[in-house]
Amino acid sequence: MQVHTTIQQLRAAIAARKQELRATLLDREPRVGFMPTLGYMHAGHLSLIDRARQECDIVVVSIFVNPLQFGANEDFDKYPRDNERDTRLAAEAGADFVFIPSVQEMYPQYPTKTKVVVNEITDVLCGASRPGHFEGVATVVAKLFNIVQPDRAYFGQKDAQQVAVIEQMVQDLNMPLTVVPCPTLREPDGLAMSSRNVYLSEEERKQALVLSQALKLAEDLTATHAGSITAEELRSRLESHISTAPLAVIDYIDIRTYPSLQPVETLATDQPVLIALAVKFGRTRLIDNTILNRR
Ligand code: PAF
């Protein structure tokens, strides 16, 4: 596996690998799979690399803590970083190239003059709580897509709104690639895997289980009351459950169509519905979600 820190080196290395593979793949072009990450990898990231390995000929992983998607009072400086460990894990999981650019390499002029703005679906959920966040995500992902030129790009469904934003951007800007959403990986007790889980104290970690429990409750309630339970009733049941954790400070509990993120009144059975949670435990903000009636 190769590690590259400059755009020029990475592009040259991918081009050379493609050229080598063309000799063996006689009837088609080599397929490039890409997984952008903020690093500090966990099993969820590795499952995406594994999926890319199965579906593609070349697997590229980027590790870049993107300052453009962090707000002024957010955790950019203290976001956990361990490039050495990440590089080893990515190699073990089957990556061919790891790209670790500096901020200067990605943004010779910071803040960048050109930004990618996806409207409407970024006004709600995390977009409402973290103004500018999705502009930063869409901009860096567009840049990374231009650098790597993948055929398939893999994203975790834990960031369901991010997946919706990136799919919208790819569609609107005619980017020639497929976005592949991958299921959220959970710890054995249900907590969704996240690099930010390392911030949690033992007590916060224990109480954070209310998130996955609330989502299970939502799935059970909608299965038994499909077509009759209103979104407001469901929201209030989830709020009561999450509030049993004294340390939980709810940012949002929201129920929306997916991926268009329109408000929902009554839980229908024939339309994908996102149940999304964002809750703070101490200084750590966790998100989790489930998508009902997925097609
Ligand atoms: O989900 C993430 O890890 C980041 O938002 C991403 C997609 C790597 C962009 O910086």
PDB file of N, CA, C and O in Angstrom, residues 119-174:
ATOM      1  N   ASN A 119     -28.584  23.365  -1.479  1.00  0.00           N
ATOM      2  CA  ASN A 119     -29.649  24.088  -0.776  1.00  0.00           C
ATOM      3  C   ASN A 119     -30.720  23.171  -0.198  1.00  0.00           C
ATOM      4  O   ASN A 119     -30.773  21.987  -0.512  1.00  0.00           O
ATOM      5  N   GLU A 120     -31.581  23.740   0.631  1.00  0.00           N
ATOM      6  CA  GLU A 120     -32.785  23.129   1.222  1.00  0.00           C
ATOM      7  C   GLU A 120     -32.488  21.965   2.156  1.00  0.00           C
ATOM      8  O   GLU A 120     -32.745  22.071   3.338  1.00  0.00           O
ATOM      9  N   ILE A 121     -31.954  20.856   1.623  1.00  0.00           N
ATOM     10  CA  ILE A 121     -31.758  19.703   2.526  1.00  0.00           C
ATOM     11  C   ILE A 121     -30.654  19.971   3.553  1.00  0.00           C
ATOM     12  O   ILE A 121     -30.451  19.180   4.460  1.00  0.00           O
ATOM     13  N   THR A 122     -29.947  21.080   3.392  1.00  0.00           N
ATOM     14  CA  THR A 122     -28.917  21.414   4.385  1.00  0.00           C
ATOM     15  C   THR A 122     -29.438  22.426   5.418  1.00  0.00           C
ATOM     16  O   THR A 122     -28.699  22.845   6.303  1.00  0.00           O
ATOM     17  N   ASP A 123     -30.717  22.799   5.296  1.00  0.00           N
ATOM     18  CA  ASP A 123     -31.273  23.787   6.242  1.00  0.00           C
ATOM     19  C   ASP A 123     -31.798  23.140   7.517  1.00  0.00           C
ATOM     20  O   ASP A 123     -32.193  23.828   8.451  1.00  0.00           O
ATOM     21  N   VAL A 124     -31.900  21.808   7.514  1.00  0.00           N
ATOM     22  CA  VAL A 124     -32.554  21.113   8.637  1.00  0.00           C
ATOM     23  C   VAL A 124     -31.541  20.200   9.345  1.00  0.00           C
ATOM     24  O   VAL A 124     -30.377  20.113   8.943  1.00  0.00           O
ATOM     25  N   LEU A 125     -31.997  19.523  10.399  1.00  0.00           N
ATOM     26  CA  LEU A 125     -31.184  18.539  11.138  1.00  0.00           C
ATOM     27  C   LEU A 125     -29.799  19.139  11.471  1.00  0.00           C
ATOM     28  O   LEU A 125     -29.713  20.229  12.015  1.00  0.00           O
ATOM     29  N   CYS A 126     -28.719  18.419  11.120  1.00  0.00           N
ATOM     30  CA  CYS A 126     -27.375  18.904  11.485  1.00  0.00           C
ATOM     31  C   CYS A 126     -27.032  20.222  10.777  1.00  0.00           C
ATOM     32  O   CYS A 126     -26.226  21.003  11.275  1.00  0.00           O
ATOM     33  N   GLY A 127     -27.645  20.456   9.621  1.00  0.00           N
ATOM     34  CA  GLY A 127     -27.394  21.708   8.907  1.00  0.00           C
ATOM     35  C   GLY A 127     -27.900  22.905   9.697  1.00  0.00           C
ATOM     36  O   GLY A 127     -27.298  23.988   9.664  1.00  0.00           O
ATOM     37  N   ALA A 128     -29.004  22.711  10.433  1.00  0.00           N
ATOM     38  CA  ALA A 128     -29.550  23.807  11.250  1.00  0.00           C
ATOM     39  C   ALA A 128     -28.689  24.003  12.499  1.00  0.00           C
ATOM     40  O   ALA A 128     -28.450  25.134  12.935  1.00  0.00           O
ATOM     41  N   SER A 129     -28.210  22.892  13.082  1.00  0.00           N
ATOM     42  CA  SER A 129     -27.408  23.002  14.311  1.00  0.00           C
ATOM     43  C   SER A 129     -25.972  23.425  14.033  1.00  0.00           C
ATOM     44  O   SER A 129     -25.299  23.938  14.908  1.00  0.00           O
ATOM     45  N   ARG A 130     -25.487  23.114  12.819  1.00  0.00           N
ATOM     46  CA  ARG A 130     -24.076  23.386  12.506  1.00  0.00           C
ATOM     47  C   ARG A 130     -23.998  24.192  11.206  1.00  0.00           C
ATOM     48  O   ARG A 130     -23.656  23.651  10.141  1.00  0.00           O
ATOM     49  N   PRO A 131     -24.302  25.503  11.287  1.00  0.00           N
ATOM     50  CA  PRO A 131     -24.324  26.300  10.052  1.00  0.00           C
ATOM     51  C   PRO A 131     -22.983  26.226   9.316  1.00  0.00           C
ATOM     52  O   PRO A 131     -21.934  26.303   9.935  1.00  0.00           O
ATOM     53  N   GLY A 132     -23.052  26.026   8.009  1.00  0.00           N
ATOM     54  CA  GLY A 132     -21.833  25.978   7.192  1.00  0.00           C
ATOM     55  C   GLY A 132     -21.209  24.591   7.114  1.00  0.00           C
ATOM     56  O   GLY A 132     -20.335  24.340   6.276  1.00  0.00           O
ATOM     57  N   HIS A 133     -21.670  23.683   7.958  1.00  0.00           N
ATOM     58  CA  HIS A 133     -21.044  22.352   8.003  1.00  0.00           C
ATOM     59  C   HIS A 133     -21.128  21.637   6.645  1.00  0.00           C
ATOM     60  O   HIS A 133     -20.116  21.158   6.125  1.00  0.00           O
ATOM     61  N   PHE A 134     -22.323  21.605   6.060  1.00  0.00           N
ATOM     62  CA  PHE A 134     -22.469  20.822   4.824  1.00  0.00           C
ATOM     63  C   PHE A 134     -21.830  21.509   3.616  1.00  0.00           C
ATOM     64  O   PHE A 134     -21.475  20.847   2.647  1.00  0.00           O
ATOM     65  N   GLU A 135     -21.684  22.830   3.714  1.00  0.00           N
ATOM     66  CA  GLU A 135     -20.946  23.536   2.670  1.00  0.00           C
ATOM     67  C   GLU A 135     -19.486  23.043   2.695  1.00  0.00           C
ATOM     68  O   GLU A 135     -18.886  22.774   1.655  1.00  0.00           O
ATOM     69  N   GLY A 136     -18.958  22.903   3.908  1.00  0.00           N
ATOM     70  CA  GLY A 136     -17.584  22.410   4.070  1.00  0.00           C
ATOM     71  C   GLY A 136     -17.450  20.971   3.613  1.00  0.00           C
ATOM     72  O   GLY A 136     -16.464  20.608   2.963  1.00  0.00           O
ATOM     73  N   VAL A 137     -18.455  20.157   3.939  1.00  0.00           N
ATOM     74  CA  VAL A 137     -18.410  18.740   3.534  1.00  0.00           C
ATOM     75  C   VAL A 137     -18.498  18.642   2.007  1.00  0.00           C
ATOM     76  O   VAL A 137     -17.688  17.959   1.360  1.00  0.00           O
ATOM     77  N   ALA A 138     -19.496  19.301   1.415  1.00  0.00           N
ATOM     78  CA  ALA A 138     -19.699  19.180  -0.040  1.00  0.00           C
ATOM     79  C   ALA A 138     -18.468  19.706  -0.783  1.00  0.00           C
ATOM     80  O   ALA A 138     -18.035  19.122  -1.781  1.00  0.00           O
ATOM     81  N   THR A 139     -17.883  20.790  -0.284  1.00  0.00           N
ATOM     82  CA  THR A 139     -16.714  21.366  -0.964  1.00  0.00           C
ATOM     83  C   THR A 139     -15.533  20.403  -0.931  1.00  0.00           C
ATOM     84  O   THR A 139     -14.905  20.126  -1.957  1.00  0.00           O
ATOM     85  N   VAL A 140     -15.240  19.852   0.253  1.00  0.00           N
ATOM     86  CA  VAL A 140     -14.060  18.973   0.315  1.00  0.00           C
ATOM     87  C   VAL A 140     -14.314  17.672  -0.452  1.00  0.00           C
ATOM     88  O   VAL A 140     -13.410  17.148  -1.115  1.00  0.00           O
ATOM     89  N   VAL A 141     -15.550  17.163  -0.380  1.00  0.00           N
ATOM     90  CA  VAL A 141     -15.832  15.907  -1.089  1.00  0.00           C
ATOM     91  C   VAL A 141     -15.755  16.145  -2.604  1.00  0.00           C
ATOM     92  O   VAL A 141     -15.209  15.320  -3.343  1.00  0.00           O
ATOM     93  N   ALA A 142     -16.241  17.283  -3.072  1.00  0.00           N
ATOM     94  CA  ALA A 142     -16.133  17.592  -4.514  1.00  0.00           C
ATOM     95  C   ALA A 142     -14.661  17.672  -4.915  1.00  0.00           C
ATOM     96  O   ALA A 142     -14.254  17.146  -5.963  1.00  0.00           O
ATOM     97  N   LYS A 143     -13.848  18.320  -4.076  1.00  0.00           N
ATOM     98  CA  LYS A 143     -12.412  18.418  -4.394  1.00  0.00           C
ATOM     99  C   LYS A 143     -11.781  17.018  -4.424  1.00  0.00           C
ATOM    100  O   LYS A 143     -11.031  16.675  -5.332  1.00  0.00           O
ATOM    101  N   LEU A 144     -12.102  16.217  -3.418  1.00  0.00           N
ATOM    102  CA  LEU A 144     -11.523  14.862  -3.359  1.00  0.00           C
ATOM    103  C   LEU A 144     -11.985  14.014  -4.546  1.00  0.00           C
ATOM    104  O   LEU A 144     -11.207  13.243  -5.111  1.00  0.00           O
ATOM    105  N   PHE A 145     -13.254  14.165  -4.934  1.00  0.00           N
ATOM    106  CA  PHE A 145     -13.736  13.434  -6.117  1.00  0.00           C
ATOM    107  C   PHE A 145     -12.939  13.868  -7.355  1.00  0.00           C
ATOM    108  O   PHE A 145     -12.584  13.045  -8.193  1.00  0.00           O
ATOM    109  N   ASN A 146     -12.665  15.154  -7.469  1.00  0.00           N
ATOM    110  CA  ASN A 146     -11.895  15.631  -8.630  1.00  0.00           C
ATOM    111  C   ASN A 146     -10.464  15.109  -8.603  1.00  0.00           C
ATOM    112  O   ASN A 146      -9.858  14.869  -9.650  1.00  0.00           O
ATOM    113  N   ILE A 147      -9.929  14.960  -7.410  1.00  0.00           N
ATOM    114  CA  ILE A 147      -8.540  14.480  -7.295  1.00  0.00           C
ATOM    115  C   ILE A 147      -8.457  12.979  -7.596  1.00  0.00           C
ATOM    116  O   ILE A 147      -7.624  12.528  -8.371  1.00  0.00           O
ATOM    117  N   VAL A 148      -9.360  12.213  -6.984  1.00  0.00           N
ATOM    118  CA  VAL A 148      -9.276  10.734  -7.075  1.00  0.00           C
ATOM    119  C   VAL A 148      -9.991  10.198  -8.319  1.00  0.00           C
ATOM    120  O   VAL A 148      -9.619   9.180  -8.871  1.00  0.00           O
ATOM    121  N   GLN A 149     -11.045  10.890  -8.745  1.00  0.00           N
ATOM    122  CA  GLN A 149     -11.879  10.449  -9.866  1.00  0.00           C
ATOM    123  C   GLN A 149     -12.363   9.005  -9.689  1.00  0.00           C
ATOM    124  O   GLN A 149     -12.101   8.131 -10.537  1.00  0.00           O
ATOM    125  N   PRO A 150     -13.086   8.771  -8.584  1.00  0.00           N
ATOM    126  CA  PRO A 150     -13.545   7.397  -8.326  1.00  0.00           C
ATOM    127  C   PRO A 150     -14.743   7.023  -9.195  1.00  0.00           C
ATOM    128  O   PRO A 150     -15.470   7.891  -9.681  1.00  0.00           O
ATOM    129  N   ASP A 151     -14.953   5.711  -9.329  1.00  0.00           N
ATOM    130  CA  ASP A 151     -16.177   5.217  -9.965  1.00  0.00           C
ATOM    131  C   ASP A 151     -17.248   4.997  -8.907  1.00  0.00           C
ATOM    132  O   ASP A 151     -18.435   5.114  -9.184  1.00  0.00           O
ATOM    133  N   ARG A 152     -16.795   4.615  -7.708  1.00  0.00           N
ATOM    134  CA  ARG A 152     -17.730   4.387  -6.600  1.00  0.00           C
ATOM    135  C   ARG A 152     -17.159   5.043  -5.352  1.00  0.00           C
ATOM    136  O   ARG A 152     -15.959   4.923  -5.077  1.00  0.00           O
ATOM    137  N   ALA A 153     -18.034   5.731  -4.580  1.00  0.00           N
ATOM    138  CA  ALA A 153     -17.570   6.368  -3.336  1.00  0.00           C
ATOM    139  C   ALA A 153     -18.446   5.873  -2.196  1.00  0.00           C
ATOM    140  O   ALA A 153     -19.674   5.831  -2.319  1.00  0.00           O
ATOM    141  N   TYR A 154     -17.812   5.497  -1.097  1.00  0.00           N
ATOM    142  CA  TYR A 154     -18.477   4.789  -0.002  1.00  0.00           C
ATOM    143  C   TYR A 154     -18.641   5.702   1.205  1.00  0.00           C
ATOM    144  O   TYR A 154     -17.669   6.331   1.645  1.00  0.00           O
ATOM    145  N   PHE A 155     -19.875   5.753   1.743  1.00  0.00           N
ATOM    146  CA  PHE A 155     -20.165   6.615   2.901  1.00  0.00           C
ATOM    147  C   PHE A 155     -21.024   5.849   3.894  1.00  0.00           C
ATOM    148  O   PHE A 155     -21.909   5.078   3.492  1.00  0.00           O
ATOM    149  N   GLY A 156     -20.783   6.100   5.183  1.00  0.00           N
ATOM    150  CA  GLY A 156     -21.572   5.447   6.223  1.00  0.00           C
ATOM    151  C   GLY A 156     -22.942   6.099   6.357  1.00  0.00           C
ATOM    152  O   GLY A 156     -23.068   7.330   6.331  1.00  0.00           O
ATOM    153  N   GLN A 157     -23.948   5.254   6.528  1.00  0.00           N
ATOM    154  CA  GLN A 157     -25.325   5.746   6.647  1.00  0.00           C
ATOM    155  C   GLN A 157     -25.582   6.406   8.012  1.00  0.00           C
ATOM    156  O   GLN A 157     -26.607   7.025   8.211  1.00  0.00           O
ATOM    157  N   LYS A 158     -24.614   6.285   8.940  1.00  0.00           N
ATOM    158  CA  LYS A 158     -24.808   6.990  10.221  1.00  0.00           C
ATOM    159  C   LYS A 158     -24.941   8.493   9.960  1.00  0.00           C
ATOM    160  O   LYS A 158     -25.652   9.199  10.647  1.00  0.00           O
ATOM    161  N   ASP A 159     -24.223   8.961   8.929  1.00  0.00           N
ATOM    162  CA  ASP A 159     -24.345  10.357   8.524  1.00  0.00           C
ATOM    163  C   ASP A 159     -25.354  10.425   7.376  1.00  0.00           C
ATOM    164  O   ASP A 159     -25.002  10.740   6.232  1.00  0.00           O
ATOM    165  N   ALA A 160     -26.605  10.106   7.678  1.00  0.00           N
ATOM    166  CA  ALA A 160     -27.620   9.962   6.617  1.00  0.00           C
ATOM    167  C   ALA A 160     -27.818  11.274   5.858  1.00  0.00           C
ATOM    168  O   ALA A 160     -27.990  11.276   4.632  1.00  0.00           O
ATOM    169  N   GLN A 161     -27.784  12.390   6.578  1.00  0.00           N
ATOM    170  CA  GLN A 161     -27.977  13.675   5.892  1.00  0.00           C
ATOM    171  C   GLN A 161     -26.787  13.952   4.969  1.00  0.00           C
ATOM    172  O   GLN A 161     -26.961  14.451   3.854  1.00  0.00           O
ATOM    173  N   GLN A 162     -25.586  13.608   5.424  1.00  0.00           N
ATOM    174  CA  GLN A 162     -24.398  13.788   4.582  1.00  0.00           C
ATOM    175  C   GLN A 162     -24.540  12.973   3.288  1.00  0.00           C
ATOM    176  O   GLN A 162     -24.224  13.456   2.202  1.00  0.00           O
ATOM    177  N   VAL A 163     -25.025  11.742   3.414  1.00  0.00           N
ATOM    178  CA  VAL A 163     -25.213  10.903   2.216  1.00  0.00           C
ATOM    179  C   VAL A 163     -26.207  11.584   1.270  1.00  0.00           C
ATOM    180  O   VAL A 163     -25.972  11.667   0.053  1.00  0.00           O
ATOM    181  N   ALA A 164     -27.308  12.111   1.837  1.00  0.00           N
ATOM    182  CA  ALA A 164     -28.320  12.771   0.992  1.00  0.00           C
ATOM    183  C   ALA A 164     -27.710  13.989   0.289  1.00  0.00           C
ATOM    184  O   ALA A 164     -27.957  14.224  -0.908  1.00  0.00           O
ATOM    185  N   VAL A 165     -26.898  14.753   1.009  1.00  0.00           N
ATOM    186  CA  VAL A 165     -26.279  15.967   0.442  1.00  0.00           C
ATOM    187  C   VAL A 165     -25.312  15.581  -0.681  1.00  0.00           C
ATOM    188  O   VAL A 165     -25.310  16.180  -1.762  1.00  0.00           O
ATOM    189  N   ILE A 166     -24.521  14.550  -0.441  1.00  0.00           N
ATOM    190  CA  ILE A 166     -23.532  14.160  -1.457  1.00  0.00           C
ATOM    191  C   ILE A 166     -24.234  13.566  -2.684  1.00  0.00           C
ATOM    192  O   ILE A 166     -23.870  13.858  -3.825  1.00  0.00           O
ATOM    193  N   GLU A 167     -25.278  12.778  -2.453  1.00  0.00           N
ATOM    194  CA  GLU A 167     -26.014  12.227  -3.613  1.00  0.00           C
ATOM    195  C   GLU A 167     -26.623  13.356  -4.440  1.00  0.00           C
ATOM    196  O   GLU A 167     -26.613  13.321  -5.669  1.00  0.00           O
ATOM    197  N   GLN A 168     -27.141  14.367  -3.748  1.00  0.00           N
ATOM    198  CA  GLN A 168     -27.739  15.512  -4.455  1.00  0.00           C
ATOM    199  C   GLN A 168     -26.668  16.247  -5.271  1.00  0.00           C
ATOM    200  O   GLN A 168     -26.891  16.615  -6.426  1.00  0.00           O
ATOM    201  N   MET A 169     -25.515  16.470  -4.649  1.00  0.00           N
ATOM    202  CA  MET A 169     -24.418  17.171  -5.334  1.00  0.00           C
ATOM    203  C   MET A 169     -23.969  16.386  -6.570  1.00  0.00           C
ATOM    204  O   MET A 169     -23.797  16.962  -7.652  1.00  0.00           O
ATOM    205  N   VAL A 170     -23.813  15.078  -6.409  1.00  0.00           N
ATOM    206  CA  VAL A 170     -23.350  14.234  -7.526  1.00  0.00           C
ATOM    207  C   VAL A 170     -24.350  14.296  -8.681  1.00  0.00           C
ATOM    208  O   VAL A 170     -23.986  14.434  -9.849  1.00  0.00           O
ATOM    209  N   GLN A 171     -25.647  14.262  -8.302  1.00  0.00           N
ATOM    210  CA  GLN A 171     -26.691  14.325  -9.337  1.00  0.00           C
ATOM    211  C   GLN A 171     -26.711  15.702 -10.010  1.00  0.00           C
ATOM    212  O   GLN A 171     -26.675  15.806 -11.227  1.00  0.00           O
ATOM    213  N   ASP A 172     -26.720  16.755  -9.198  1.00  0.00           N
ATOM    214  CA  ASP A 172     -26.851  18.111  -9.759  1.00  0.00           C
ATOM    215  C   ASP A 172     -25.640  18.523 -10.588  1.00  0.00           C
ATOM    216  O   ASP A 172     -25.768  19.278 -11.548  1.00  0.00           O
ATOM    217  N   LEU A 173     -24.455  18.062 -10.193  1.00  0.00           N
ATOM    218  CA  LEU A 173     -23.237  18.476 -10.904  1.00  0.00           C
ATOM    219  C   LEU A 173     -22.756  17.422 -11.907  1.00  0.00           C
ATOM    220  O   LEU A 173     -21.646  17.522 -12.421  1.00  0.00           O
ATOM    221  N   ASN A 174     -23.605  16.424 -12.162  1.00  0.00           N
ATOM    222  CA  ASN A 174     -23.285  15.382 -13.159  1.00  0.00           C
ATOM    223  C   ASN A 174     -21.921  14.755 -12.924  1.00  0.00           C
ATOM    224  O   ASN A 174     -21.127  14.582 -13.861  1.00  0.00           O
TER     225      ASN A 174
END
